[in-house]
Structure formats: structure tokens, C-alpha cells
């Protein structure tokens, strides 16, 4: 079956079904008037009961405005809906979580935040998706601060977490003990990866020596006069003072993490890296370098975002378990240590199975969400 | 099982399930990246395809802000959610329609309209619910005019349609050939009932002689100086010039339709009505007069909104079939003639079964939505 046929067959990928049958008049009165009025008044008197007696206690909203969909960019909220449906399917299939997609026709940051806040009461958590940088940073921060439920922009943190887990695997394989890392891309994913790698270093989990973040103009460094506030912050956090071209800056790196654009990384670049280079070329659908080329140039390990090459780095390995853990353990705000635990959980699952072409467990393995939720329980109790 | 246990058992009354299983990596790529990208780009190039390939083509939103919930008034959007879930259950059980509840924390009319418009793309139709008058009139009108999908405020039109269907039955039983009708209540339901009765008269469906609408101050009549714009409109449409108390105004009426408050109609009022009075006391949960009292006072027919008395007048008989008909027949805007057809469909179902205590078919009869949809097809093609 092709994807068009599959999506058309039942008009989209989701169906809404009652959790109880209505066969008698009594069934009807329990679900609807007059008996449902008792639930309404109980919630009015004690709003905390909302999560016990309604779907607001279990449902994750998958919310987008369609400004940065997959690798397509700003294709709008209608064209984004199929991706959100797909995420909701994965939530249910892999973690048993009810998730509902809501695409919002609004690109203004303040208005978008207000709309999400006005409908947040219906949900136990919010997965923001495919929202362009830099708006995504403020949207996530504000919603996370102002709502009493967990809010995560998956393009940032899901990607960062699964990348860190893959990097843990790559270090085991290559036995590297001190790494210089280059991140290509200073958007939503690049910034989140930077922050998570620095936090992992500070926690003693990652032997990170130097970290360099590149945008389309080269190394993000304090010397540059064209930096936005976010990029100044990147330069400060990575302690990069002096501007460099990408070609100069990639020299002597151990790890390349690309969340940028097709073809950024050449064979010569890979050859200029330290011995046994690790290449994560995550641009979708066309990576920063094709795996064959990277291997030819001497890469010890190559990963992409694609399912048709070995080592797919995809946040579908993260978000079902992450939300399962958040909901089950009543975690209302996602902190850095939660993200590190999720990466550790993925790494801890089957360490003996890790090889150069098998850095990560299978996305299809339903034990992963269970283990992530379990390890989140241990740090949250 | 009590209603609390039922609502708690599965955390609310709805569950979201995928329409396809994910068992292989290929399944995953069809539902999610990279194949889903083809659906996204097809919709970007032709937004009309949204309704073929996503849940936006089949799902009805049940939307409220909780300002007029059941008989409880403004209890807020959280306390309203159980009612919206119940409606979604009924949509699926009786008409096979996927419906999803969204309660919105916003009481400002303009902002509420903007929020609904920003999320409307996810839905094939909108059922507005439990929104207080007079805001409900503008909200429904504006959304209906400005959105390309059908929008109905069910408290107005569902109630009006089922009331008209019950009145058709009552006229058959009592053989009345010319009726004076009193409506008690000039809110959302009262205005919609007035408009539908007048339209039925103009269409030759209802032998309506005089129509009087009462609010808490008596007859809504042009002579009064306290009328809002909506009430001036009521007085004009019903051609009522001279103010009257309710006690004076109910004299000589054939039909009482109460969408107001408990205890409004006394035994003496019923006795002052014409022979064989028809009493629809629809205030919930406590009606304008209890059925026993009305019958004692000589009422030929009594109906209420309750399931524990004969003749329950409940809009659950209307909205599943109405939306089924709208969606199946691609009706983008609900007009008066659609509403009349739905009332006629209910009346046409089993005319031989109609008696003084059985004015309407059973809410549980799943043939009703089928018949309503069929009769809507006939007028829309």
C-alpha cells in the first residue's frame, strides 16, 4: 500500500472511540445528562479532579503552526497536519498514550502562545512540533513556564536526546576518551544539542573537550558582528572568540553533528577531522554527506536521520517514552536532568548490541518507552 | 456502575486510536517520515486535499467555553469538558462520527472567535455547545459566515429542531389545527425555537396563529423600554406591541414551551390555557412545572428534558444525524431549510407510533441519524 492510499482509506490516521458503549437509556444518562452534571460540578468545586475524570488527564496535544515542517520549511498548518497525525499514531502504538494533533493558523509568537494557553486545559502535556526558530525558543519557554503541564518542543529536545544517546554509543565503539565536537546548524535542533552536550559534560557523562557551532557563515564566535542574541549566547557558552570558516573549523574535530542542509560536509572536510571521525549527518531527507562518501573519507561511524541507511537517529525513539515517563510520574516541567536520563536510558537498554552500524536500539522496540519511563520514575521520586 | 466510576475507569470517555498498525519499519515510514512528506507536499500544493488525507475531513469539534453548561450556568471550561466528551461519545455511537471536545478558556467574544478560527482547519464541522447568550448568537453567526465548514450552536438549533418535531407529534395527537404558542425564555434556545416555528409557519408546516415570547419581566413586546436589540427583534418578529405579565399572556395559549427556569408554570396558568393544553417544560434538571401537576391541571400532553419522565425532548435526537447529513452531503453552511428537514425526518420516522406519551422516537434508535442524513441528501442534491 502506498502512503496516499493508507492516509485516504480511513480519512487520516486516527479515530476517536468511546471508552464505554451506550446500549441502554441508563448508559446514556451516565455518560450524558443528567448524571454527567455530577462530574461537572465536582470539577467546578475542585478543578484538580479534571485529570481524574476527563481525557485531559491522559491526552498529549501534538501542536504545530507548520512553520518548519520536516525538511520542507514553512508549508503552513494544513500541510503540517499529516505529520502531527503520524506522531499521534506513534504515541499510541509505542507508549499507549492518547495524543491528538492540533494545527494552528497563527505565526505571531504572542498570539500563538495565547491560543495554546486557551486550549491547554484539555491536555496532560504538549508536544510542540515543527515550529521555526527563533520563535520556537520563546514559545516553548513561555508555555513551559506558564502552564501547569509539561511542554516540550520535540524538534529541539527529542532530537538532542537521541543524538546524545547515539553519541554515547559511538564513543563506546570508537573508544574515544576526549572529543571535539562540531555542530553544523544553529537553529532549534542545533541549540538544543549544544545545550544537552554541555549539560552532559558538566554532569561527567560526556568527555567533551571543545564544542564548535557553525551557521551558514562559519563558526559562531564572539568576534562576529552579525550575531543575533541567540547566537551570541551560543558563542559565549561554547567559549568561541575567533571567527573561522567551516573548512578551517572542522579540522581536528572528532565528531560532526549536522542539523543543517544537504552537502555541507565534503570528503575533504571529513579527512581533516581527527582519526576515526564520527559523522552524524541528520539533515532530512538529504543529509549533509551521503554515508558512502563519509565512509570512503575514513569516517569510523556514520549516522543519518533516514530509515534506509544504518544508524537512523530519529526522535521517535525518545518522545513516546519521554511523555510516558512525564505523565506516569506527574512531572509538570521538563528539566535538563530529565533529558539526560532519557539519553542514558536508551544507552542502557542493550549496551552489548552496540556496534558501528547499530548505535541505537530499534524504534520499533516497545521496551524502550517502558525503560525510559522507569528511569524517569527513579529520578523523579 | 456510577458515573464517577465510569468516567474515572479509563480517564474520561474517549480514546484516540490509530487507523493502521505499525509493525514494521515500512509501516512506520508510510505513517511518518519520510513517506508522510508526500502527503504534506500534496496538501501544500492543493489545500483541498486536506479533507481526503487527514482527520480534518471527518472530525467534528465539540467546542465550548463553559459559560452556560447544562442548567448550571457559567461553571467554566474545565467543568464543561465532561459534557463535551459525552457529546463526542454520542456522535460516535449513534452516527459513527469522530468528534473531539475542545474547551476554550476565553469568554471575550472576539478572542473566542479568533481562537476557534485558528484551529478550525483541523475539523470538518463545529458543534458549539453550552455558550451563554447573547454572545452565542454572534459567535455562531460569525463563525458560520467566516469558516468554510458547517458551524452550529446545538443549544439553539438542536433544541429548536427536536422541539418542533415534538410539537408536530403533539398536534397529531391533539388534532389542533390552529395554535397559539408561548415560549418562556428569551435566551439561546428560546430565540432559536421562535425562529424555527416562524419558518415552519411560513413554509406551511405549522398552523401557528399567535406566538408570544416571555422573559423574566413578562411578554417581550415593543411597548417595553428595557429591551435589548435581540429582544426588540423578538417583539418585532412575533408582532407583539403591548406588554403583558406572564399570567395574563399565557391565557388562551395552546402550547407552552419552557426553556427558562424551574416552577415558572403554575397549575392556574395551565388552567387558563385553551382546551387540551400542550406543555413542554424543558428547563433542566428541574422543569417549569412537574408533569404530574401539569396533567392534574388538564394538560393533554406534557414533555420535559428529562429521561425519567415520558416524552424526553433532548437534542441528542438531532445532532448525530444532522452532522452525519452535513458531512456526507458536503453541506458547508446550515440554512433554515436544513433545520426544517431534520424536524420533518424525525416526525416521518414512525408516525403510527406517536401517542400522548410517545411524541418522539427513542434517542437510542440508530435509524434516526440514518433517516436524517438521507432526507438532508434529498434537499441538498
XYZ file of C-alpha atoms in Angstrom:
762
model
C 0.000 0.000 0.000
C 1.342 3.468 -0.744
C 1.156 6.325 1.718
C -1.655 8.116 -0.155
C -3.847 5.030 -0.120
C -3.094 4.471 3.575
C -3.977 8.036 4.573
C -7.115 8.093 2.434
C -8.521 4.713 3.443
C -9.922 5.891 6.779
C -9.658 9.664 6.201
C -6.484 10.207 8.169
C -4.568 8.057 10.584
C -6.642 8.446 13.767
C -10.061 7.541 15.034
C -11.849 8.657 18.196
C -13.660 5.913 20.057
C -15.743 5.906 23.237
C -14.357 4.086 26.273
C -17.864 2.775 27.050
C -20.773 1.542 24.957
C -24.204 3.144 25.017
C -26.826 0.458 24.776
C -29.443 1.459 27.304
C -31.036 4.703 28.396
C -29.166 4.302 31.672
C -25.821 4.116 29.832
C -26.775 7.360 28.144
C -27.640 9.148 31.377
C -24.296 8.118 32.928
C -22.273 9.491 30.003
C -24.502 12.483 29.279
C -27.241 14.404 31.064
C -28.287 14.283 33.794
C -25.594 12.187 35.555
C -22.635 13.849 33.813
C -23.674 17.015 35.640
C -22.298 15.485 38.837
C -18.854 15.229 37.241
C -19.123 18.833 36.027
C -19.988 20.125 39.496
C -17.274 18.048 41.155
C -14.717 19.608 38.785
C -16.168 23.077 39.309
C -15.716 22.646 43.063
C -12.277 21.082 42.702
C -10.568 21.718 39.344
C -7.836 19.210 40.246
C -10.367 16.455 39.546
C -10.282 17.315 35.836
C -7.341 14.956 35.324
C -9.054 12.031 37.035
C -12.418 12.201 35.278
C -11.711 13.529 31.785
C -9.422 12.884 28.839
C -7.473 15.962 29.964
C -5.787 13.618 32.423
C -4.199 11.422 29.775
C -4.062 13.147 26.379
C -1.000 14.765 24.819
C -1.554 17.546 22.295
C 0.729 17.488 19.267
C 0.722 21.144 18.277
C 2.246 22.937 15.295
C 1.795 26.043 13.204
C 3.534 24.476 10.233
C 6.403 26.974 10.041
C 9.209 24.367 9.853
C 7.773 21.037 8.731
C 10.251 18.181 8.265
C 12.829 19.465 5.794
C 10.236 21.485 3.870
C 10.230 24.738 5.842
C 7.159 26.924 6.242
C 4.484 24.961 4.393
C 1.660 26.032 6.705
C -0.602 24.372 9.279
C -2.757 22.367 6.852
C 0.205 20.702 5.186
C 1.661 20.006 8.652
C -1.326 18.005 9.883
C -0.277 14.623 8.403
C 2.992 14.767 10.376
C 1.122 15.520 13.603
C -1.229 12.604 12.938
C 1.786 10.359 12.405
C 3.231 11.441 15.740
C -0.072 10.715 17.457
C -0.093 7.230 15.925
C 3.422 6.602 17.252
C 2.462 7.871 20.713
C -0.330 5.317 20.886
C 1.427 2.408 19.218
C 4.672 2.637 21.165
C 3.687 4.084 24.512
C -0.079 3.595 24.756
C -0.542 7.371 25.010
C -3.625 9.091 23.615
C -2.362 12.009 21.544
C -4.320 14.466 19.445
C -2.988 16.734 16.674
C -3.881 20.421 16.611
C -2.505 22.602 13.846
C -2.921 26.303 14.495
C -3.217 29.016 11.803
C -1.104 31.576 13.620
C 2.524 32.595 13.134
C 2.662 35.545 15.549
C 4.501 34.337 18.665
C 2.327 36.123 21.236
C -0.930 35.131 19.591
C 0.222 31.546 19.151
C 1.146 31.335 22.835
C -2.251 32.772 23.826
C -4.111 30.257 21.652
C -2.196 27.283 23.034
C -2.788 28.516 26.586
C -6.515 28.846 25.914
C -6.841 25.177 24.902
C -4.207 23.681 27.210
C -6.754 22.667 29.849
C -7.830 19.804 27.579
C -4.425 18.130 27.752
C -1.984 16.438 30.130
C 1.056 17.513 28.131
C 2.010 19.380 24.985
C 4.399 18.234 22.278
C 5.268 21.252 20.160
C 6.340 20.258 16.675
C 7.726 21.745 13.505
C 7.810 25.366 14.682
C 10.557 27.529 13.206
C 13.440 29.054 15.156
C 13.836 31.511 16.766
C 10.113 31.718 17.668
C 10.184 28.117 18.912
C 12.525 29.030 21.769
C 10.281 31.689 23.255
C 7.118 29.671 22.588
C 8.461 26.641 24.414
C 9.964 28.616 27.296
C 6.855 30.700 27.904
C 4.406 27.811 27.660
C 6.579 25.651 29.879
C 6.760 28.433 32.491
C 3.128 29.499 32.286
C 1.282 26.185 32.015
C 0.894 23.555 34.747
C 1.656 20.694 32.328
C 4.863 19.585 30.627
C 5.579 21.329 27.309
C 8.356 20.123 25.026
C 9.396 21.231 21.566
C 10.346 17.850 20.204
C 12.414 19.160 17.291
C 14.763 20.601 19.894
C 14.852 18.110 22.707
C 13.791 14.841 21.115
C 16.491 15.357 18.507
C 19.079 16.404 21.104
C 18.359 13.437 23.363
C 18.522 10.786 20.653
C 21.678 12.412 19.266
C 23.341 12.252 22.683
C 22.317 8.605 23.055
C 23.827 7.828 19.646
C 26.967 9.713 20.602
C 27.292 7.633 23.778
C 27.149 4.546 21.555
C 29.689 5.959 19.089
C 32.146 6.685 21.898
C 31.834 3.120 23.159
C 32.589 1.789 19.677
C 35.484 4.143 18.901
C 36.805 4.192 22.487
C 37.364 7.944 22.155
C 38.104 9.460 25.558
C 38.214 13.166 24.782
C 36.231 14.654 21.941
C 35.990 17.846 19.963
C 32.500 18.264 18.540
C 31.289 20.366 15.616
C 27.587 21.119 15.296
C 26.504 22.397 11.887
C 23.241 24.341 12.259
C 22.336 26.966 14.850
C 18.563 26.519 14.651
C 16.198 24.777 17.049
C 17.929 21.399 16.974
C 21.495 22.765 16.940
C 20.945 24.917 20.017
C 19.242 22.093 21.916
C 22.044 19.655 21.032
C 24.629 22.190 22.184
C 22.877 22.709 25.496
C 22.428 18.990 26.122
C 26.069 18.150 25.274
C 27.284 20.882 27.641
C 24.984 19.598 30.391
C 26.196 16.045 29.805
C 29.786 17.271 30.084
C 29.044 19.161 33.299
C 27.453 16.001 34.710
C 30.567 13.965 33.899
C 28.700 11.909 31.300
C 30.499 13.163 28.185
C 34.270 13.699 27.709
C 33.695 16.880 25.748
C 36.790 18.995 25.125
C 35.873 21.611 22.552
C 32.454 22.403 21.126
C 32.013 24.453 17.957
C 28.668 25.521 16.466
C 28.549 26.606 12.835
C 25.902 28.510 10.919
C 25.878 29.292 7.190
C 28.527 31.994 7.776
C 31.016 29.809 9.650
C 31.864 29.354 13.315
C 29.515 31.138 15.693
C 32.097 33.217 17.551
C 32.053 36.414 19.622
C 34.286 38.229 17.161
C 31.485 38.239 14.585
C 29.363 41.383 14.354
C 26.352 39.730 12.746
C 25.256 37.581 15.698
C 21.673 37.587 16.985
C 21.126 37.307 20.728
C 20.749 33.576 20.488
C 23.985 33.235 18.548
C 25.852 35.481 20.989
C 24.658 33.089 23.644
C 25.967 30.136 21.615
C 29.379 31.758 21.222
C 29.548 32.524 24.945
C 28.503 29.055 26.056
C 30.957 27.366 23.681
C 33.698 29.901 24.537
C 34.401 30.653 20.874
C 36.000 34.062 20.425
C 37.579 33.924 16.997
C 35.681 33.566 13.717
C 36.610 30.644 11.450
C 35.298 29.282 8.182
C 33.605 25.900 8.369
C 36.503 24.353 6.411
C 39.017 25.673 8.955
C 36.827 24.955 11.957
C 36.083 21.321 11.144
C 39.785 20.470 11.262
C 40.751 18.497 14.330
C 37.174 17.700 15.308
C 36.250 14.160 16.397
C 32.520 14.452 15.884
C 30.409 16.178 13.244
C 26.717 16.648 14.058
C 24.789 18.116 11.155
C 21.311 19.571 11.604
C 21.667 21.922 8.690
C 21.475 21.325 4.945
C 22.392 18.799 2.226
C 26.013 18.567 1.117
C 27.568 20.799 3.803
C 30.192 18.181 4.694
C 32.658 17.181 1.981
C 35.089 14.317 1.740
C 37.943 16.775 2.347
C 36.268 18.040 5.494
C 35.988 14.514 6.866
C 39.623 13.858 6.019
C 40.632 16.951 8.003
C 38.963 15.648 11.162
C 40.792 13.663 13.857
C 41.306 9.912 13.436
C 38.180 7.739 13.498
C 35.781 10.613 12.788
C 32.172 10.245 13.884
C 29.702 11.733 11.392
C 26.054 12.328 12.233
C 24.543 13.844 9.076
C 20.957 14.445 10.177
C 19.550 16.832 7.554
C 16.324 15.367 6.129
C 15.650 13.955 3.654
C 19.105 14.642 2.101
C 21.947 14.501 4.659
C 24.996 16.780 4.960
C 27.042 13.976 3.406
C 25.947 10.640 1.989
C 27.060 7.675 4.138
C 29.116 6.069 1.351
C 31.157 9.216 0.839
C 31.747 9.691 4.563
C 32.905 6.096 4.946
C 35.184 6.436 1.907
C 36.726 9.505 3.537
C 37.537 7.444 6.612
C 34.587 8.006 8.936
C 34.532 5.336 11.670
C 30.815 5.814 12.212
C 28.103 7.393 10.103
C 24.514 8.069 11.145
C 21.671 9.888 9.387
C 18.019 10.711 10.003
C 16.912 8.227 7.365
C 15.421 4.799 7.793
C 17.074 3.435 4.634
C 20.642 3.710 5.977
C 22.096 2.109 9.122
C 22.030 4.195 12.322
C 18.837 6.170 11.962
C 18.815 8.961 14.525
C 15.135 9.751 14.926
C 13.323 11.346 17.829
C 10.594 8.689 17.582
C 12.932 6.736 19.859
C 12.507 9.448 22.501
C 9.126 11.132 22.668
C 6.823 8.172 23.368
C 8.871 7.123 26.397
C 9.603 10.671 27.491
C 5.901 11.573 27.642
C 5.031 8.211 29.181
C 7.504 8.971 31.956
C 6.302 12.542 32.392
C 2.629 11.564 32.628
C 3.078 8.498 34.796
C 5.345 10.275 37.231
C 3.381 13.522 37.292
C 6.375 15.581 36.143
C 4.997 19.022 35.330
C 8.124 20.631 33.941
C 10.905 19.064 31.894
C 14.343 19.896 33.297
C 17.786 19.182 31.884
C 18.309 16.184 34.172
C 15.186 14.528 32.749
C 16.616 14.828 29.254
C 19.947 13.333 30.329
C 18.156 10.418 31.977
C 16.262 9.645 28.771
C 19.520 9.547 26.780
C 21.039 7.320 29.459
C 18.010 5.004 29.363
C 18.361 4.490 25.608
C 22.068 3.819 26.032
C 21.497 1.452 28.965
C 18.988 -0.719 27.112
C 21.204 -3.200 25.262
C 24.829 -1.997 25.536
C 26.196 -5.320 24.296
C 24.358 -4.875 20.998
C 26.036 -1.576 20.111
C 28.260 -1.646 17.025
C 29.405 0.897 14.445
C 26.274 0.232 12.386
C 23.919 -0.303 15.314
C 24.378 2.663 17.618
C 20.789 2.742 18.825
C 18.027 0.278 19.676
C 15.226 -0.180 17.150
C 12.496 2.461 17.032
C 10.076 -0.471 16.839
C 11.180 -1.918 20.194
C 8.365 -1.192 22.639
C 10.620 -1.859 25.620
C 12.361 1.469 25.086
C 9.416 3.624 26.228
C 9.000 1.312 29.225
C 12.649 1.702 30.221
C 12.624 5.478 29.709
C 9.511 5.816 31.889
C 11.063 3.591 34.547
C 14.289 5.584 34.677
C 12.327 8.848 34.833
C 10.419 7.416 37.786
C 13.674 6.770 39.586
C 14.858 10.374 39.261
C 11.501 11.970 39.976
C 10.532 10.134 43.149
C -21.597 1.469 37.947
C -21.963 5.106 38.974
C -20.995 7.988 36.735
C -17.826 8.801 38.703
C -16.549 5.254 38.388
C -17.379 5.216 34.662
C -15.563 8.476 33.934
C -12.545 7.511 36.048
C -12.089 3.957 34.756
C -10.389 4.969 31.511
C -9.636 8.604 32.386
C -12.529 10.156 30.506
C -14.926 8.786 27.942
C -12.797 8.854 24.774
C -9.734 7.160 23.414
C -7.684 8.001 20.328
C -6.660 5.020 18.240
C -4.625 4.688 15.051
C -6.415 3.557 11.889
C -3.392 1.404 10.985
C -0.943 -0.719 12.944
C 2.797 -0.116 12.978
C 4.593 -3.422 12.982
C 7.412 -2.971 10.521
C 9.819 -0.200 9.671
C 7.968 0.171 6.398
C 4.675 0.762 8.244
C 6.454 3.481 10.165
C 7.801 5.192 7.067
C 4.327 5.250 5.481
C 2.713 6.888 8.520
C 5.645 9.088 9.465
C 8.839 10.321 7.795
C 9.842 10.128 5.061
C 6.701 8.993 3.173
C 4.289 11.259 5.074
C 6.163 14.159 3.496
C 4.481 13.304 0.197
C 1.067 13.878 1.797
C 2.298 17.164 3.278
C 3.513 18.444 -0.078
C 0.361 17.313 -1.872
C -1.713 19.330 0.633
C 0.639 22.304 0.378
C 0.129 22.295 -3.399
C -3.619 21.703 -3.135
C -5.135 22.526 0.279
C -8.423 20.929 -0.791
C -6.746 17.540 -0.339
C -6.646 18.095 3.433
C -10.108 16.600 3.788
C -9.230 13.460 1.837
C -5.975 12.567 3.569
C -6.330 13.766 7.165
C -8.747 13.542 10.072
C -9.775 17.113 9.213
C -12.018 15.514 6.595
C -14.172 13.641 9.092
C -13.861 15.052 12.600
C -16.402 17.315 14.322
C -15.121 19.640 17.049
C -17.367 19.963 20.085
C -16.375 23.390 21.360
C -17.394 25.292 24.487
C -16.135 27.985 26.812
C -18.259 26.729 29.670
C -20.353 29.879 30.083
C -23.762 28.130 30.100
C -23.301 24.456 30.959
C -26.452 22.350 31.227
C -28.615 24.104 33.829
C -25.608 25.196 35.877
C -24.685 28.448 34.146
C -21.134 29.743 33.880
C -19.103 26.995 35.541
C -16.075 27.437 33.285
C -14.336 25.423 30.569
C -12.827 22.731 32.801
C -16.147 21.807 34.372
C -17.704 21.807 30.882
C -15.358 19.183 29.458
C -17.297 16.100 30.686
C -20.385 17.284 28.773
C -18.361 17.748 25.593
C -16.887 14.253 25.993
C -20.396 12.875 26.397
C -21.463 14.560 23.174
C -18.451 13.112 21.361
C -19.410 9.638 22.618
C -22.942 10.093 21.280
C -21.638 11.322 17.915
C -19.640 8.124 17.510
C -22.156 5.679 18.964
C -25.190 6.936 17.085
C -23.798 8.315 13.839
C -20.300 6.850 13.529
C -18.840 10.359 13.555
C -15.416 11.068 15.048
C -15.870 14.040 17.357
C -13.329 15.706 19.621
C -14.018 18.034 22.553
C -12.159 21.313 22.906
C -12.929 23.563 25.847
C -11.526 27.060 25.486
C -10.541 29.378 28.362
C -11.851 32.550 26.783
C -15.071 34.471 27.388
C -14.369 37.517 25.219
C -16.432 37.106 22.037
C -13.831 38.422 19.581
C -10.978 36.465 21.110
C -13.071 33.294 21.286
C -13.977 33.625 17.609
C -10.307 34.161 16.694
C -9.222 31.073 18.636
C -11.863 28.850 17.051
C -10.925 30.150 13.601
C -7.248 29.407 14.265
C -7.945 25.724 14.983
C -10.863 25.180 12.594
C -8.656 23.732 9.850
C -8.419 20.515 11.885
C -12.137 19.844 11.615
C -14.928 19.069 9.143
C -17.584 20.757 11.259
C -18.028 22.580 14.554
C -20.662 21.908 17.174
C -20.709 24.877 19.544
C -22.044 23.934 22.943
C -23.004 25.497 26.252
C -22.089 29.078 25.356
C -24.163 31.793 27.032
C -26.498 34.202 25.241
C -26.194 36.776 23.832
C -22.553 36.039 22.906
C -23.579 32.695 21.386
C -25.570 34.441 18.628
C -22.665 36.489 17.332
C -20.183 33.642 17.790
C -22.283 31.238 15.756
C -23.151 33.765 13.061
C -19.592 34.962 12.578
C -18.024 31.506 12.567
C -20.679 30.203 10.215
C -20.082 33.124 7.835
C -16.290 33.139 8.075
C -15.410 29.440 8.061
C -15.718 27.019 5.126
C -17.257 24.288 7.330
C -20.671 23.970 8.984
C -20.914 25.585 12.425
C -23.933 25.001 14.650
C -24.661 26.087 18.191
C -26.517 22.992 19.307
C -28.176 24.590 22.342
C -30.013 26.809 19.891
C -30.752 24.667 16.886
C -30.644 21.121 18.221
C -33.118 22.135 20.883
C -35.299 24.045 18.418
C -35.406 21.194 15.923
C -36.307 18.476 18.422
C -38.907 20.793 19.987
C -40.515 21.363 16.587
C -40.523 17.605 15.922
C -42.214 17.006 19.281
C -44.729 19.753 18.505
C -45.588 18.090 15.183
C -46.302 14.928 17.179
C -48.369 16.775 19.762
C -50.513 18.366 17.054
C -51.171 14.962 15.520
C -52.303 13.628 18.902
C -54.456 16.612 19.886
C -55.686 17.301 16.346
C -55.198 21.032 16.955
C -55.469 22.951 13.693
C -54.558 26.462 14.762
C -52.267 27.138 17.694
C -51.173 29.969 19.915
C -47.718 29.303 21.313
C -45.991 30.765 24.376
C -42.226 30.447 24.701
C -40.859 31.106 28.183
C -37.213 32.106 27.928
C -35.582 34.578 25.525
C -32.066 33.108 25.638
C -30.259 30.980 23.081
C -32.862 28.203 22.925
C -35.906 30.490 23.117
C -34.779 32.641 20.199
C -33.897 29.619 18.063
C -37.269 27.971 18.786
C -39.063 31.206 17.872
C -37.185 31.479 14.579
C -37.777 27.841 13.672
C -41.519 27.965 14.496
C -41.921 31.089 12.367
C -40.035 29.456 9.491
C -42.176 26.310 9.816
C -45.300 28.508 9.677
C -44.022 30.363 6.616
C -43.346 27.018 4.955
C -46.904 25.870 5.647
C -45.692 23.178 8.049
C -47.113 24.616 11.273
C -50.603 26.130 11.840
C -49.187 28.867 14.040
C -51.597 31.688 14.883
C -50.030 33.752 17.627
C -46.528 33.463 19.064
C -45.561 35.055 22.381
C -42.063 35.039 23.876
C -41.676 35.779 27.600
C -38.622 36.721 29.618
C -38.421 37.171 33.385
C -40.233 40.535 33.068
C -43.202 39.252 31.066
C -44.118 39.350 27.395
C -41.350 40.601 25.117
C -43.268 43.438 23.459
C -42.329 46.639 21.633
C -44.017 48.806 24.281
C -41.340 47.844 26.812
C -38.432 50.264 27.224
C -35.967 47.743 28.660
C -35.489 45.621 25.547
C -32.022 44.741 24.209
C -31.543 44.632 20.444
C -32.203 40.919 20.377
C -35.427 41.330 22.340
C -36.595 44.181 20.110
C -36.093 41.759 17.267
C -38.165 39.127 19.083
C -41.023 41.598 19.648
C -40.936 42.666 16.009
C -40.869 39.139 14.607
C -43.711 37.991 16.883
C -45.637 41.249 16.263
C -46.140 41.863 19.973
C -46.770 45.530 20.713
C -48.376 45.573 24.154
C -46.654 44.452 27.356
C -48.364 41.731 29.401
C -47.496 39.815 32.539
C -46.798 36.131 32.058
C -50.027 35.279 33.921
C -52.059 37.441 31.537
C -50.100 36.385 28.457
C -50.407 32.633 28.973
C -54.209 32.850 28.851
C -55.633 31.457 25.638
C -52.394 29.795 24.556
C -52.467 26.237 23.187
C -48.812 25.435 23.664
C -46.313 26.310 26.396
C -42.625 25.815 25.568
C -40.409 26.481 28.566
C -36.664 26.967 28.164
C -36.376 29.074 31.266
C -36.401 28.153 34.960
C -37.994 25.761 37.471
C -41.540 26.441 38.643
C -42.403 29.227 36.152
C -45.633 27.498 35.090
C -48.307 27.002 37.765
C -51.457 24.894 37.793
C -53.514 28.072 37.434
C -51.525 29.079 34.357
C -52.219 25.729 32.709
C -55.921 26.038 33.561
C -56.011 29.450 31.845
C -54.722 27.980 28.576
C -57.002 26.785 25.743
C -58.541 23.303 25.876
C -56.098 20.377 25.593
C -53.029 22.406 26.504
C -49.641 21.162 25.335
C -46.870 21.704 27.890
C -43.180 21.344 27.044
C -41.352 22.144 30.290
C -37.729 21.819 29.201
C -35.749 23.528 31.988
C -33.068 21.118 33.226
C -32.830 19.388 35.584
C -35.965 20.875 37.228
C -38.711 21.716 34.719
C -41.006 24.764 34.644
C -43.773 22.503 36.014
C -43.627 18.882 37.138
C -45.503 16.533 34.778
C -47.956 15.331 37.466
C -49.059 18.862 38.255
C -49.468 19.772 34.594
C -51.567 16.682 33.936
C -53.702 17.385 37.024
C -54.322 20.868 35.663
C -55.650 19.369 32.438
C -52.634 19.273 30.133
C -53.262 16.929 27.191
C -49.562 16.399 26.631
C -46.521 17.011 28.819
C -42.891 16.755 27.784
C -39.668 17.580 29.636
C -35.935 17.432 29.034
C -35.545 14.547 31.449
C -35.033 10.871 30.754
C -37.031 9.754 33.803
C -40.384 11.112 32.537
C -42.197 10.231 29.312
C -41.556 12.465 26.279
C -37.950 13.449 26.735
C -37.129 16.327 24.396
C -33.363 16.113 24.012
C -31.179 17.368 21.215
C -29.275 14.067 21.217
C -32.044 13.009 18.820
C -30.866 15.693 16.394
C -27.146 16.409 16.305
C -25.727 12.990 15.351
C -27.965 12.768 12.277
C -27.683 16.462 11.475
C -23.870 16.338 11.343
C -23.939 12.996 9.531
C -26.081 14.609 6.867
C -23.953 17.753 6.697
C -20.685 15.840 6.335
C -21.937 13.178 3.942
C -23.608 15.691 1.674
C -20.836 18.282 1.833
C -23.163 20.968 3.194
C -20.899 23.834 4.250
C -23.490 26.131 5.785
C -26.614 25.235 7.740
C -29.671 27.062 6.468
C -33.193 27.213 7.861
C -34.494 24.669 5.361
C -31.952 22.117 6.598
C -33.285 22.503 10.129
C -36.870 22.064 8.990
C -35.927 18.913 7.094
C -34.367 17.400 10.197
C -37.537 18.037 12.222
C -39.585 16.514 9.396
C -37.296 13.473 9.274
C -37.810 12.781 12.989
C -41.569 13.177 12.557
C -41.619 10.991 9.466
C -39.818 8.088 11.095
C -42.669 6.162 12.773
C -45.813 8.313 12.650
C -48.041 5.421 13.645
C -46.164 5.081 16.948
C -46.900 8.627 18.118
C -49.087 8.929 21.225
C -49.518 11.489 24.015
C -46.710 9.829 25.964
C -44.566 8.888 22.964
C -44.171 12.057 20.907
C -40.688 11.239 19.669
C -38.695 8.192 18.573
C -36.152 6.793 21.023
C -32.807 8.566 21.312
C -31.267 5.082 21.228
C -32.700 4.262 17.796
C -29.773 4.372 15.394
C -32.092 4.565 12.380
C -32.860 8.201 13.182
C -29.428 9.552 12.177
C -29.631 7.459 9.011
C -33.025 8.902 8.099
C -31.978 12.479 8.895
C -28.868 12.135 6.716
C -30.940 10.617 3.910
C -33.512 13.421 3.978
C -30.730 16.028 4.057
C -29.258 14.372 0.974
C -32.548 14.773 -0.832
C -32.726 18.536 -0.225
C -29.061 19.222 -0.856
C -28.597 17.428 -4.143
